[in-house]
Amino acid sequence: MKKSNRYVVALYVLMTLLSMSCSKDFDEHYNPSNRIDKNIVQVLDEDPEFKEFVKLIDKLGLRKTLGEGAIYTCLVQKNDQVIEFFKNKGYASIDVVPEPVLREYLNSHFINGMYYKYDIEKRYKDAISGLNPTKATYYTTRAENSIPAKSIRIFTPSFFASQQDDFKTLFNQTGGGFMVETAKISDTKYDIDASNGVIHVLESQLPIRPRMDLAIAADPEISIFNSWLKSLETYVLGPKDEFGRVDTTLYKSYSLSRNVANEGVLSTFFAPTNEAVMKYFEPYLPDLYNTIDSLPKNIKTEILRATLLADTWYKSDIVRNNPELRTTTYPQIITKIGPIIVGSVPASNGIIYKVNKFIEPPKLNSVEGGVYMKKRYYGQWNVMFEKTALEDGLSDGLLYQHSDKTILLQPDASWGFPLVEDMDADALLLRMQQCRTGILNIDVRKDGGLRRRYYPTEFGYILFENGKFTDYTGKSVSLLKTQPTWERANGAIFEIDGFLTPMNKLDLDRTVYALVTKDSQFSLFKDALVKSGLTGELNLTGFFTYTLFAPTNTAIQAANISVPGMTADEAKTFVSKYIIPNRYVFTDGVFQGDVPDKAGNFLKITGSWENFTITNTAGKSVRPTAANLQGSNGVVHKINQVF
């Protein structure tokens, strides 16, 4: 025999052995107990144990549909189980059960697709990381017209070997073998083959789980959480069909990041028990209206969103991913959530974990939350939040990493007139800016508390001194309480008795150059700025800021400097020594260090208030005679010496 022919024979033998091996593997796991020339309904019809189940099929006129319409995995119940199910629902006989109830029951026992025990086990084993094993336990049941498909869980021996505690947490019982929800698949009657699928016999009742919203409503321990969810109920029309006709049935929906009334959307809720809710909110109730129902709707919404997860998470998934568990709308870190789970409420489209500790949403964890939680006294600010962008930047909904803020807030008693409801658009915009002028871009508690200092805001710097806040115009308001009325990690709220004047950052009449031109003591410095060609730059508003150490006429004349005799280049060299681009420099001692002037040379700032000193690279120092004249694009300090 030729060498090449020997290779062909060897290859043939190898392929034959592999084929025999595959056939053996197939026979071990796919061993049909019926001929495949009969469909699911016909196979069931042959066994008197299933006559009540078949009776349902015929009563609904689904013999042809379930026998020929698609490929299914049938989870069949025996006669006594079918009768018992409807008896427990309060029906004297199957004949009086409403058709929609029968259809929901029957559809829940038909899974789309054909799954032998081997397939179910393999599907779980092949899902080896992340949430994949958990997701692999979910299957989709048959849908019919307005009756949607449901998700149903099938558990395998491998699942129980590695996630038994998850089953126990979910259903408060142990499990084993193959189970559909809490119904065990028979150890002897399974993998019954049919021409359009496979049949598994259940040894106990298959619970038909309600949707998440209905499951929450049925549990009295989370009734407060349910009331918050109900406040977000809405109804929407169904989809269009292929002919463009709209399904006019109204379907329940929820204005959350995930619609928990949609059977096709899998989610996980962490629902605080009534006890956990009241323990958290009781200290705040006097500042609302003494009832949990007076909690602002937007806070209820925030709570729901912060406790809602995409996909279904078994407890082991939560523990394994702690503290990286992230909610749908707010991907913040939720720490130590596993230990606070005290029970669960299984639902068809998800899991509701009952937790004995309230999970704060981002807003309640921020300085912004104080405005909502003291609505009884800060009602006007609450309305401003609704009508304007006043709350922008007060909390970070993504990471709980809110930037530091201190709010100087006017309680309703100090608000005055007009009220927000009576303001036109222009008045509303001005009032919003006035309110934001009292939002300090700093947590004063981390700065040693309120002290004599210029505090930065979106609309200029505010001076605090002797219990008063003074804006750039000289207007002052008083601090009503020395202690904050709300504190969180990112800041605090203090009460004041009036409104501060917002600085218009685009005001061309108050640029640093405009301030120089308005003061006759700066006329020589102004002339030098004009000759230098830098006036246009010093009039820029918006992004650009400047600090001017502006020498007076007296200082320039004392140095025998002739501005009229300067060339343009000489004037530019002269004024550049006194311009610091792109920064504010104030004199309360907060800033110490070197800053570059317009020419690129460094000036050293030391000291505070009117006694601060500016020293150039040659070692010459000057001090201001008047400091902190605020402009729309910077600040001017008046000095009586030149470098």
XYZ file of C-alpha atoms in Angstrom:
643
model
C 0.000 0.000 0.000
C 1.274 3.399 -0.843
C 2.280 5.685 1.978
C -0.318 8.301 1.019
C -3.078 5.659 1.039
C -2.087 4.609 4.573
C -2.633 8.226 5.697
C -6.094 8.219 4.127
C -7.053 4.989 5.906
C -5.733 6.284 9.220
C -7.700 9.518 8.834
C -10.855 7.543 8.019
C -10.457 5.375 11.130
C -9.897 8.483 13.307
C -12.988 10.209 11.956
C -15.028 7.052 12.520
C -13.898 6.873 16.151
C -14.707 10.559 16.688
C -18.113 10.038 15.132
C -18.781 7.086 17.433
C -17.665 9.179 20.425
C -19.967 12.070 19.479
C -22.823 9.645 18.928
C -22.259 8.135 22.353
C -22.222 11.616 23.938
C -25.455 12.479 22.118
C -27.139 9.261 23.192
C -26.194 9.850 26.822
C -27.887 13.235 26.925
C -30.533 13.081 24.206
C -32.402 9.831 24.818
C -35.934 10.384 23.493
C -38.660 8.411 25.260
C -41.189 9.023 22.483
C -41.183 8.894 18.731
C -40.525 12.259 17.076
C -43.473 11.914 14.732
C -45.778 13.415 17.375
C -45.829 17.026 18.530
C -45.919 18.246 22.148
C -49.717 18.288 22.442
C -50.050 14.834 20.890
C -47.436 13.390 23.256
C -49.203 14.933 26.259
C -52.552 13.683 24.972
C -51.324 10.087 25.193
C -50.680 10.310 28.953
C -53.787 10.465 31.218
C -51.711 12.228 33.923
C -51.805 15.365 31.788
C -55.448 15.425 30.664
C -56.233 18.581 32.709
C -53.245 20.358 31.167
C -54.370 19.303 27.672
C -57.899 20.392 28.566
C -56.546 23.936 29.061
C -54.877 23.809 25.662
C -58.115 22.775 23.967
C -60.235 25.222 25.961
C -58.059 28.046 24.615
C -57.976 26.651 21.096
C -54.180 26.310 21.114
C -53.791 22.651 20.083
C -52.542 23.536 16.593
C -50.536 26.565 17.713
C -48.656 24.742 20.488
C -48.276 21.616 18.409
C -47.096 23.123 15.157
C -46.548 26.871 15.534
C -43.069 26.939 17.077
C -40.361 25.061 18.973
C -41.015 24.895 22.723
C -39.832 23.445 25.999
C -43.001 22.387 27.792
C -43.051 22.323 31.600
C -46.072 20.173 32.176
C -48.089 19.886 35.383
C -49.990 16.772 36.412
C -53.770 16.792 36.792
C -53.924 17.358 40.550
C -51.397 20.218 40.308
C -53.443 22.012 37.649
C -56.636 21.684 39.675
C -54.892 22.744 42.899
C -53.374 25.834 41.277
C -56.708 27.333 40.261
C -58.407 26.196 43.444
C -55.800 28.156 45.424
C -56.657 31.160 43.253
C -60.279 30.901 44.409
C -61.811 29.220 41.367
C -64.208 26.308 41.954
C -63.293 24.712 38.638
C -61.265 25.369 35.539
C -64.493 26.100 33.656
C -65.006 29.369 35.574
C -61.445 30.658 35.266
C -61.292 33.808 33.071
C -59.583 33.254 29.751
C -56.703 35.763 30.353
C -55.815 33.922 33.576
C -55.787 30.590 31.749
C -53.614 31.995 28.976
C -51.092 33.461 31.408
C -50.893 30.135 33.237
C -50.461 28.087 30.079
C -47.941 30.427 28.458
C -45.825 30.367 31.613
C -45.370 26.620 31.071
C -44.013 26.976 27.541
C -40.461 28.255 27.086
C -39.387 29.495 23.682
C -36.818 27.084 22.244
C -35.921 23.468 22.913
C -33.848 22.799 26.046
C -32.965 19.327 27.248
C -31.482 18.988 30.732
C -28.086 18.699 29.105
C -28.577 22.039 27.306
C -29.699 23.763 30.494
C -26.704 22.492 32.450
C -24.263 23.284 29.643
C -25.631 26.798 29.263
C -24.885 27.493 32.924
C -21.432 25.859 32.850
C -20.395 27.797 29.738
C -21.194 31.120 31.442
C -18.059 31.447 33.511
C -17.553 35.097 34.486
C -19.278 38.209 35.774
C -23.055 38.125 35.694
C -23.116 35.526 32.911
C -23.885 32.497 35.150
C -26.755 34.386 36.760
C -28.085 35.507 33.391
C -27.838 31.925 32.146
C -30.544 30.856 34.588
C -33.138 33.029 32.847
C -35.379 31.778 30.027
C -38.230 33.440 28.149
C -41.743 32.044 28.095
C -44.265 32.214 25.297
C -45.960 35.548 24.516
C -49.434 35.876 23.063
C -51.017 39.078 21.773
C -51.434 41.375 24.793
C -50.028 38.754 27.184
C -46.291 39.429 27.279
C -43.547 36.869 27.613
C -42.171 36.347 31.087
C -38.703 35.555 32.303
C -38.420 32.317 34.233
C -35.449 30.827 36.117
C -34.171 27.284 35.668
C -31.530 26.043 38.109
C -29.142 23.144 37.550
C -27.003 20.828 39.708
C -23.950 22.972 38.892
C -25.811 26.070 40.060
C -26.644 24.468 43.390
C -23.044 23.322 43.789
C -21.764 26.909 43.550
C -24.744 29.210 44.266
C -26.950 27.339 46.731
C -26.982 30.375 49.033
C -28.369 32.512 46.205
C -31.331 30.156 45.844
C -31.886 30.225 49.589
C -31.731 34.044 49.691
C -34.124 34.284 46.780
C -36.730 31.731 47.896
C -35.941 31.088 51.583
C -35.452 27.357 50.937
C -32.791 24.996 49.668
C -32.812 23.395 46.262
C -31.183 20.664 44.228
C -31.217 18.843 40.930
C -33.050 20.702 38.173
C -35.625 23.254 39.295
C -37.844 25.784 37.532
C -38.251 28.562 40.088
C -39.139 26.409 43.154
C -40.714 23.594 41.143
C -38.575 20.475 40.789
C -38.219 18.786 37.410
C -38.845 15.068 37.722
C -35.774 12.876 37.994
C -37.463 10.214 35.859
C -39.846 12.049 33.535
C -37.806 14.590 31.616
C -36.354 15.075 28.134
C -39.562 13.658 26.640
C -39.060 14.220 22.952
C -41.587 15.638 20.513
C -41.455 16.796 16.917
C -41.603 20.474 17.949
C -39.696 20.439 21.219
C -39.153 18.682 24.497
C -41.249 18.072 27.625
C -40.195 18.114 31.292
C -42.607 16.978 33.997
C -42.781 19.129 37.122
C -43.205 17.458 40.514
C -44.703 20.532 42.193
C -46.486 23.783 41.460
C -44.717 26.278 39.201
C -45.134 29.728 40.807
C -46.154 32.385 38.288
C -44.215 35.387 39.513
C -45.699 38.887 39.283
C -43.835 41.775 37.651
C -41.510 43.798 39.867
C -43.995 46.608 40.486
C -46.759 44.157 41.416
C -44.420 42.116 43.603
C -43.377 45.247 45.499
C -47.022 46.262 45.951
C -47.818 42.868 47.503
C -45.193 43.070 50.271
C -46.360 45.081 53.318
C -42.794 45.418 54.677
C -41.876 47.739 51.794
C -45.170 49.626 51.463
C -43.495 53.049 51.750
C -41.113 52.168 48.931
C -44.141 50.999 46.950
C -45.898 54.347 47.478
C -42.866 56.128 46.015
C -42.920 53.810 43.024
C -46.647 54.354 42.490
C -46.090 58.108 42.364
C -44.148 57.546 39.147
C -46.817 55.461 37.442
C -47.845 56.442 33.973
C -49.572 54.745 31.046
C -48.474 54.582 27.426
C -50.012 53.328 24.200
C -48.831 50.064 22.731
C -46.590 49.826 19.650
C -47.636 50.042 16.009
C -48.172 46.861 14.033
C -46.765 46.153 10.572
C -49.619 48.099 9.011
C -48.968 51.213 11.083
C -51.978 50.698 13.347
C -51.445 51.693 16.958
C -52.246 49.313 19.792
C -54.594 51.517 21.820
C -54.232 49.405 24.941
C -52.756 51.465 27.765
C -49.701 49.818 29.299
C -48.287 50.748 32.684
C -44.886 52.380 32.668
C -42.578 54.083 35.162
C -40.492 57.197 34.607
C -37.288 55.578 35.822
C -34.152 54.609 33.966
C -35.716 51.149 33.585
C -39.386 50.348 33.221
C -40.022 47.746 35.911
C -43.502 47.139 34.446
C -41.934 45.777 31.264
C -41.647 41.989 31.408
C -38.752 42.124 28.951
C -36.581 44.392 31.112
C -34.632 42.565 33.823
C -33.683 44.605 36.884
C -32.785 44.424 40.566
C -34.199 46.696 43.271
C -32.816 47.314 46.757
C -35.984 48.276 48.593
C -35.538 49.640 52.124
C -38.015 48.270 54.618
C -40.503 50.629 56.221
C -38.455 50.460 59.407
C -35.256 51.461 57.579
C -37.048 54.337 55.828
C -38.498 55.758 59.027
C -35.219 55.400 60.920
C -33.459 57.505 58.282
C -36.132 60.155 57.692
C -37.589 60.694 61.174
C -35.023 63.407 62.100
C -35.997 65.343 58.961
C -39.778 65.109 59.209
C -40.227 68.300 61.305
C -38.506 70.248 58.513
C -40.923 68.758 55.990
C -44.527 68.496 57.159
C -44.153 65.794 59.823
C -45.184 62.934 57.524
C -43.188 60.667 55.243
C -45.703 61.506 52.492
C -44.407 65.087 52.475
C -41.063 63.908 51.117
C -40.472 65.835 47.856
C -41.320 63.837 44.738
C -37.916 64.437 43.162
C -36.252 62.896 46.235
C -38.512 59.852 45.961
C -37.477 59.542 42.330
C -33.800 59.875 43.240
C -34.144 57.143 45.859
C -35.772 54.766 43.384
C -33.142 55.424 40.743
C -30.282 55.013 43.188
C -31.571 51.599 44.285
C -32.279 50.176 40.825
C -29.756 47.983 39.020
C -29.658 46.860 35.426
C -29.912 43.071 35.037
C -30.624 40.596 37.795
C -28.025 40.191 40.522
C -27.972 37.225 42.872
C -26.495 37.896 46.293
C -23.173 36.251 45.409
C -22.875 38.651 42.454
C -23.353 41.570 44.815
C -20.813 40.328 47.339
C -18.284 39.454 44.650
C -18.544 42.890 43.036
C -18.676 44.893 46.266
C -17.820 47.728 46.390
C -18.053 48.138 42.610
C -21.798 47.606 42.408
C -23.235 50.397 40.272
C -26.829 51.468 39.760
C -28.289 52.309 36.369
C -28.708 56.054 36.562
C -26.077 56.651 39.220
C -22.978 54.489 38.737
C -21.823 55.282 42.231
C -20.113 52.853 44.538
C -22.505 51.219 47.015
C -20.443 49.810 49.865
C -21.250 46.856 52.086
C -24.666 46.204 50.580
C -24.577 42.424 50.942
C -24.896 42.374 54.757
C -27.922 44.695 54.788
C -30.070 42.345 52.680
C -32.725 40.854 54.993
C -34.996 39.189 52.459
C -36.047 39.109 48.848
C -39.152 39.310 46.714
C -38.751 37.316 43.503
C -40.474 38.762 40.452
C -40.814 37.576 36.891
C -38.628 40.337 35.505
C -36.216 40.766 38.372
C -35.416 40.544 42.058
C -36.373 42.878 44.874
C -34.001 42.708 47.827
C -35.325 44.070 51.082
C -32.586 45.965 52.920
C -32.593 47.141 56.530
C -30.501 50.224 55.895
C -31.458 53.190 53.760
C -29.268 53.727 50.688
C -28.704 57.445 50.176
C -29.100 58.749 46.640
C -26.504 61.303 45.513
C -28.652 64.356 46.196
C -29.321 63.403 49.814
C -25.601 62.780 50.175
C -24.825 66.337 49.043
C -25.339 69.905 50.146
C -28.195 70.164 47.644
C -30.249 67.700 49.665
C -30.639 70.152 52.510
C -32.749 72.460 50.354
C -35.187 69.637 49.589
C -35.244 68.179 53.069
C -36.042 71.540 54.694
C -38.779 72.396 52.234
C -40.969 73.735 55.019
C -38.530 76.621 55.509
C -36.798 76.751 52.120
C -39.881 76.550 49.923
C -38.834 79.441 47.669
C -35.472 77.825 46.951
C -37.308 74.591 46.130
C -39.465 76.423 43.612
C -36.341 78.065 42.171
C -34.866 74.582 41.716
C -37.977 73.606 39.766
C -38.082 76.706 37.562
C -34.383 77.504 37.004
C -30.940 75.906 36.918
C -30.167 77.127 40.430
C -29.180 73.623 41.571
C -26.537 73.104 38.853
C -23.246 71.877 40.277
C -24.485 71.296 43.819
C -24.333 67.524 43.525
C -22.651 64.997 41.286
C -25.097 62.269 40.393
C -22.484 60.017 38.872
C -19.922 59.299 41.536
C -21.015 60.862 44.837
C -17.898 62.994 44.354
C -19.621 66.341 44.739
C -17.438 69.421 44.463
C -17.125 71.372 47.700
C -19.818 74.008 48.181
C -21.208 76.247 50.870
C -24.708 77.633 50.332
C -25.669 81.005 51.796
C -29.427 80.599 51.690
C -32.353 82.918 52.370
C -35.085 81.120 54.352
C -38.644 81.902 53.314
C -38.988 84.320 56.233
C -36.177 86.458 54.765
C -37.126 86.025 51.107
C -39.257 89.114 50.658
C -41.367 89.923 47.617
C -42.076 89.113 44.900
C -42.322 85.386 45.434
C -40.948 83.083 42.765
C -44.441 82.270 41.489
C -45.027 85.962 40.735
C -41.763 86.679 38.891
C -41.529 87.197 35.159
C -38.694 85.614 33.165
C -36.259 88.517 33.648
C -36.890 88.772 37.396
C -36.550 85.013 37.728
C -33.167 85.040 35.972
C -31.894 87.876 38.180
C -33.088 86.147 41.346
C -31.392 82.920 40.269
C -28.118 84.803 39.810
C -28.560 86.502 43.181
C -29.033 83.112 44.828
C -26.001 81.649 43.059
C -23.923 84.615 44.232
C -24.351 83.068 47.666
C -23.075 79.648 46.597
C -19.424 79.575 47.629
C -17.066 77.327 45.670
C -15.500 76.071 48.878
C -16.474 74.050 51.935
C -15.866 76.633 54.653
C -15.691 73.916 57.316
C -12.501 72.593 55.729
C -11.118 76.133 55.750
C -11.411 76.628 59.494
C -15.038 77.772 59.401
C -16.371 81.144 58.342
C -13.668 83.741 58.865
C -12.495 87.005 57.432
C -11.924 86.090 53.839
C -12.900 86.650 50.221
C -14.929 83.629 49.142
C -15.149 82.644 45.462
C -18.554 82.319 43.778
C -19.763 82.044 40.200
C -20.578 85.763 40.237
C -17.600 87.354 41.910
C -15.855 87.175 45.277
C -17.759 87.768 48.524
C -16.057 89.231 51.586
C -17.014 87.798 54.975
C -16.161 89.963 57.962
C -17.770 90.530 61.377
C -20.823 88.379 60.656
C -21.582 90.015 57.315
C -21.105 89.110 53.666
C -20.282 91.998 51.337
C -20.396 91.878 47.544
C -18.362 93.884 45.031
C -20.801 96.821 45.174
C -20.416 97.157 48.946
C -23.851 95.719 49.709
C -23.909 93.524 52.840
C -26.170 90.802 54.227
C -26.019 89.293 57.702
C -25.357 85.724 58.769
C -28.479 84.572 60.666
C -26.965 81.547 62.426
C -23.355 80.776 63.166
C -23.986 77.046 62.823
C -24.955 75.370 59.538
C -28.520 74.115 59.155
C -27.426 71.187 56.913
C -24.112 69.397 56.588
C -22.800 66.732 54.267
C -19.359 65.592 53.180
C -19.152 68.192 50.415
C -20.360 71.251 52.297
C -22.947 72.981 54.423
C -25.868 75.431 54.335
C -25.832 78.700 56.268
C -28.730 81.145 56.449
C -28.471 84.838 55.493
C -31.062 87.601 55.584
C -30.913 88.976 52.056
C -29.558 88.769 48.536
C -26.096 89.637 47.244
C -25.428 91.380 43.939
C -24.222 89.116 41.130
C -21.175 90.181 39.149
C -21.809 90.125 35.411
C -18.745 88.394 33.991
C -19.502 89.873 30.543
C -19.864 93.453 31.766
C -17.597 95.561 29.532
C -18.138 98.572 31.780
C -16.390 96.795 34.635
C -13.365 95.141 33.083
C -10.018 95.728 34.766
C -9.225 98.234 32.023
C -12.550 100.009 32.595
C -11.785 100.260 36.313
C -8.431 101.872 35.535
C -9.997 104.412 33.188
C -12.620 105.407 35.763
C -10.037 106.345 38.419
C -8.267 109.639 37.729
C -5.329 108.492 39.880
C -4.540 105.916 37.152
C -4.532 108.312 34.174
C -0.806 107.869 33.427
C -1.011 104.076 33.757
C -4.065 104.153 31.492
C -2.129 106.144 28.872
C 0.682 103.590 29.061
C -1.836 100.757 28.552
C -3.261 102.499 25.502
C 0.187 103.067 24.034
C 1.158 99.431 24.721
C -1.751 98.094 22.658
C -2.940 95.830 25.485
C -6.256 97.533 26.196
C -8.178 95.155 23.935
C -6.815 92.163 25.816
C -7.642 93.668 29.200
C -11.196 94.220 27.981
C -11.729 90.533 27.192
C -14.462 88.933 29.275
C -15.695 85.435 29.902
C -12.788 83.000 29.948
C -9.904 85.415 30.532
C -9.051 86.960 33.899
C -6.317 89.343 35.002
C -4.812 90.863 38.084
C -3.461 94.405 37.844
C -1.074 95.974 40.320
C -1.868 99.462 39.071
C 0.620 102.242 40.021
C -0.890 105.631 40.718
C 0.138 108.840 38.973
C 2.037 109.795 42.109
C 4.062 106.569 42.012
C 4.934 106.965 38.306
C 5.893 110.630 38.694
C 7.995 109.895 41.809
C 10.022 107.445 39.719
C 10.590 110.132 37.026
C 8.934 107.941 34.396
C 7.652 109.845 31.362
C 4.716 108.009 29.836
C 4.259 110.525 26.986
C 7.885 109.975 25.928
C 7.569 106.185 25.728
C 7.484 104.245 22.498
C 4.877 101.528 22.107
C 7.433 98.811 22.920
C 8.668 100.716 25.956
C 5.085 101.166 27.158
C 4.413 97.444 26.718
C 7.561 96.552 28.665
C 6.534 98.958 31.427
C 2.910 97.845 31.918
C 3.702 94.123 31.558
C 5.421 94.248 34.940
C 2.083 94.999 36.577
C -0.221 92.537 34.772
C -0.729 88.947 35.918
C -2.724 87.006 33.322
C -5.329 84.358 33.947
C -5.651 84.531 37.674
C -7.189 86.402 40.565
C -4.926 87.323 43.456
C -6.621 88.315 46.683
C -5.028 89.393 49.908
C -6.490 87.397 52.774
C -3.383 85.269 53.100
C -4.868 82.274 51.300
C -2.555 82.682 48.331
C 1.189 82.784 48.957
C 3.820 82.160 46.310
C 5.149 83.137 42.903
C 3.060 84.267 39.946
C 4.314 85.200 36.458
C 3.704 88.684 35.132
C 2.829 89.496 31.540
C 6.530 89.567 30.602
C 7.120 86.101 32.059
C 9.011 87.300 35.145
C 7.906 86.017 38.541
C 6.431 88.162 41.287
C 6.412 86.834 44.853
C 3.246 87.425 46.901
C 3.493 87.387 50.701
C 1.402 88.712 53.562
C -2.297 89.497 53.662
C -4.882 92.205 53.205
C -3.515 95.724 52.635
C -0.222 94.646 54.161
C 0.585 92.095 51.480
C 3.778 92.578 49.520
C 4.646 92.060 45.850
C 8.352 91.486 45.191
C 9.903 91.351 41.713
C 12.934 89.332 40.605
C 15.240 92.289 41.323
C 14.152 92.135 44.955
C 12.137 95.348 44.960
C 8.895 95.207 46.933
C 5.725 97.282 46.803
C 2.533 97.278 48.824
C -1.012 98.279 47.880
C -2.739 101.313 49.231
C -6.103 99.882 48.253
C -6.789 96.278 47.351
C -9.396 94.000 45.867
C -11.256 96.287 43.497
C -13.253 93.659 41.612
C -13.871 93.787 37.905
C -15.838 91.529 35.598
C -12.633 89.939 34.300
C -10.243 90.371 37.188
C -9.142 92.458 40.126
C -7.190 95.681 40.561
C -4.841 96.497 43.449
C -3.716 100.120 43.740
C 0.015 100.550 44.528
C 1.905 103.790 45.282
C 5.335 102.620 44.118
C 6.739 101.245 40.883
C 9.182 98.387 40.415
